[in-house]
Amino acid sequence: MKRQGLLSATGILMLGLVMLMTLHEWDDTLPGQEDGILTAPAIVAKSITARAFSEEDGSLQYYLTAETLTQYDHNPLTEMQQPELEMANDKGSWTIV
């Protein structure tokens, strides 16, 4: 009986070791895919809505909507499809499409 328990424990340890080795290999990129990590987007969002309000009186400063938003780690710019920005101040309002 002790031998069966020892074999079971050894089998479980071997299975765990194989799983750890496999997971470690999955962290690495495939050959030729090094640039894919640099060009892949970090954030992709759909149906974006953003609002900013004035701290002084709580009035709406801007209202932004976009169909999609894409942000990359390697690029400080944010890409949007079909953005529409409505800005307001004490002199009037603007709509930028």
Short mmCIF file of C-alpha atoms in Angstrom, two decimals:
data_model
loop_
_atom_site.label_atom_id
_atom_site.label_comp_id
_atom_site.label_asym_id
_atom_site.label_seq_id
_atom_site.Cartn_x
_atom_site.Cartn_y
_atom_site.Cartn_z
CA MET A 1 0.00 0.00 0.00
CA LYS A 2 2.82 2.41 0.77
CA ARG A 3 4.27 1.76 -2.67
CA GLN A 4 1.02 2.80 -4.38
CA GLY A 5 0.92 6.05 -2.39
CA LEU A 6 4.53 6.78 -3.30
CA LEU A 7 3.80 6.15 -6.99
CA SER A 8 0.74 8.43 -6.85
CA ALA A 9 2.70 11.23 -5.18
CA THR A 10 5.52 10.87 -7.72
CA GLY A 11 3.02 10.97 -10.57
CA ILE A 12 1.37 14.12 -9.23
CA LEU A 13 4.77 15.81 -8.79
CA MET A 14 5.79 14.85 -12.34
CA LEU A 15 2.50 16.17 -13.74
CA GLY A 16 2.98 19.45 -11.85
CA LEU A 17 6.54 19.77 -13.17
CA VAL A 18 5.41 19.17 -16.76
CA MET A 19 2.63 21.76 -16.38
CA LEU A 20 5.07 24.36 -14.99
CA MET A 21 7.51 23.73 -17.83
CA THR A 22 4.71 24.08 -20.39
CA LEU A 23 3.41 27.31 -18.87
CA HIS A 24 6.92 28.74 -18.81
CA GLU A 25 7.31 28.02 -22.53
CA TRP A 26 3.98 29.72 -23.30
CA ASP A 27 5.34 33.01 -21.93
CA ASP A 28 7.88 33.17 -24.75
CA THR A 29 6.95 34.41 -28.22
CA LEU A 30 7.14 32.22 -31.27
CA PRO A 31 10.15 32.62 -33.54
CA GLY A 32 9.61 35.61 -35.82
CA GLN A 33 6.83 37.05 -33.62
CA GLU A 34 8.97 39.46 -31.57
CA ASP A 35 7.60 42.49 -33.48
CA GLY A 36 4.04 41.31 -32.93
CA ILE A 37 4.22 42.17 -29.25
CA LEU A 38 5.45 45.68 -30.03
CA THR A 39 2.69 46.37 -32.57
CA ALA A 40 -0.21 44.64 -30.81
CA PRO A 41 -2.73 46.97 -29.13
CA ALA A 42 -2.81 47.17 -25.34
CA ILE A 43 -6.44 48.38 -25.21
CA VAL A 44 -9.28 48.00 -27.72
CA ALA A 45 -12.64 49.45 -26.68
CA LYS A 46 -15.96 49.89 -28.51
CA SER A 47 -18.75 52.45 -28.07
CA ILE A 48 -16.69 54.97 -26.11
CA THR A 49 -18.28 57.80 -24.12
CA ALA A 50 -16.31 60.27 -21.99
CA ARG A 51 -17.36 63.45 -20.17
CA ALA A 52 -15.43 66.07 -18.21
CA PHE A 53 -17.01 68.57 -15.85
CA SER A 54 -15.75 71.85 -14.48
CA GLU A 55 -14.56 71.76 -10.86
CA GLU A 56 -15.83 75.28 -10.28
CA ASP A 57 -19.50 74.99 -11.22
CA GLY A 58 -19.97 71.42 -12.43
CA SER A 59 -20.77 72.44 -16.00
CA LEU A 60 -19.94 70.09 -18.84
CA GLN A 61 -16.57 70.94 -20.40
CA TYR A 62 -16.50 68.26 -23.08
CA TYR A 63 -18.39 65.21 -24.27
CA LEU A 64 -16.52 62.65 -26.41
CA THR A 65 -17.98 59.67 -28.27
CA ALA A 66 -16.26 57.24 -30.62
CA GLU A 67 -17.09 53.97 -32.31
CA THR A 68 -13.77 52.35 -31.30
CA LEU A 69 -10.66 53.31 -29.36
CA THR A 70 -7.25 51.64 -29.73
CA GLN A 71 -4.25 52.30 -27.47
CA TYR A 72 -0.77 50.83 -27.96
CA ASP A 73 1.98 50.46 -25.35
CA HIS A 74 4.71 51.52 -27.78
CA ASN A 75 2.86 54.59 -29.08
CA PRO A 76 1.71 57.52 -26.91
CA LEU A 77 -1.19 58.32 -29.26
CA THR A 78 -4.75 56.99 -29.05
CA GLU A 79 -6.56 56.03 -32.26
CA MET A 80 -10.34 56.46 -32.54
CA GLN A 81 -12.82 55.63 -35.28
CA GLN A 82 -15.62 58.12 -35.90
CA PRO A 83 -14.85 60.39 -32.95
CA GLU A 84 -17.15 63.28 -32.11
CA LEU A 85 -16.11 65.88 -29.55
CA GLU A 86 -18.41 68.56 -28.13
CA MET A 87 -16.58 71.24 -26.14
CA ALA A 88 -18.11 74.15 -24.27
CA ASN A 89 -16.82 77.19 -22.40
CA ASP A 90 -18.16 80.62 -21.46
CA LYS A 91 -17.68 81.87 -25.03
CA GLY A 92 -19.69 79.15 -26.77
CA SER A 93 -19.53 75.53 -27.83
CA TRP A 94 -17.70 73.60 -30.53
CA THR A 95 -18.45 70.27 -32.18
CA ILE A 96 -15.47 68.49 -33.78
CA VAL A 97 -16.08 65.46 -35.95
#
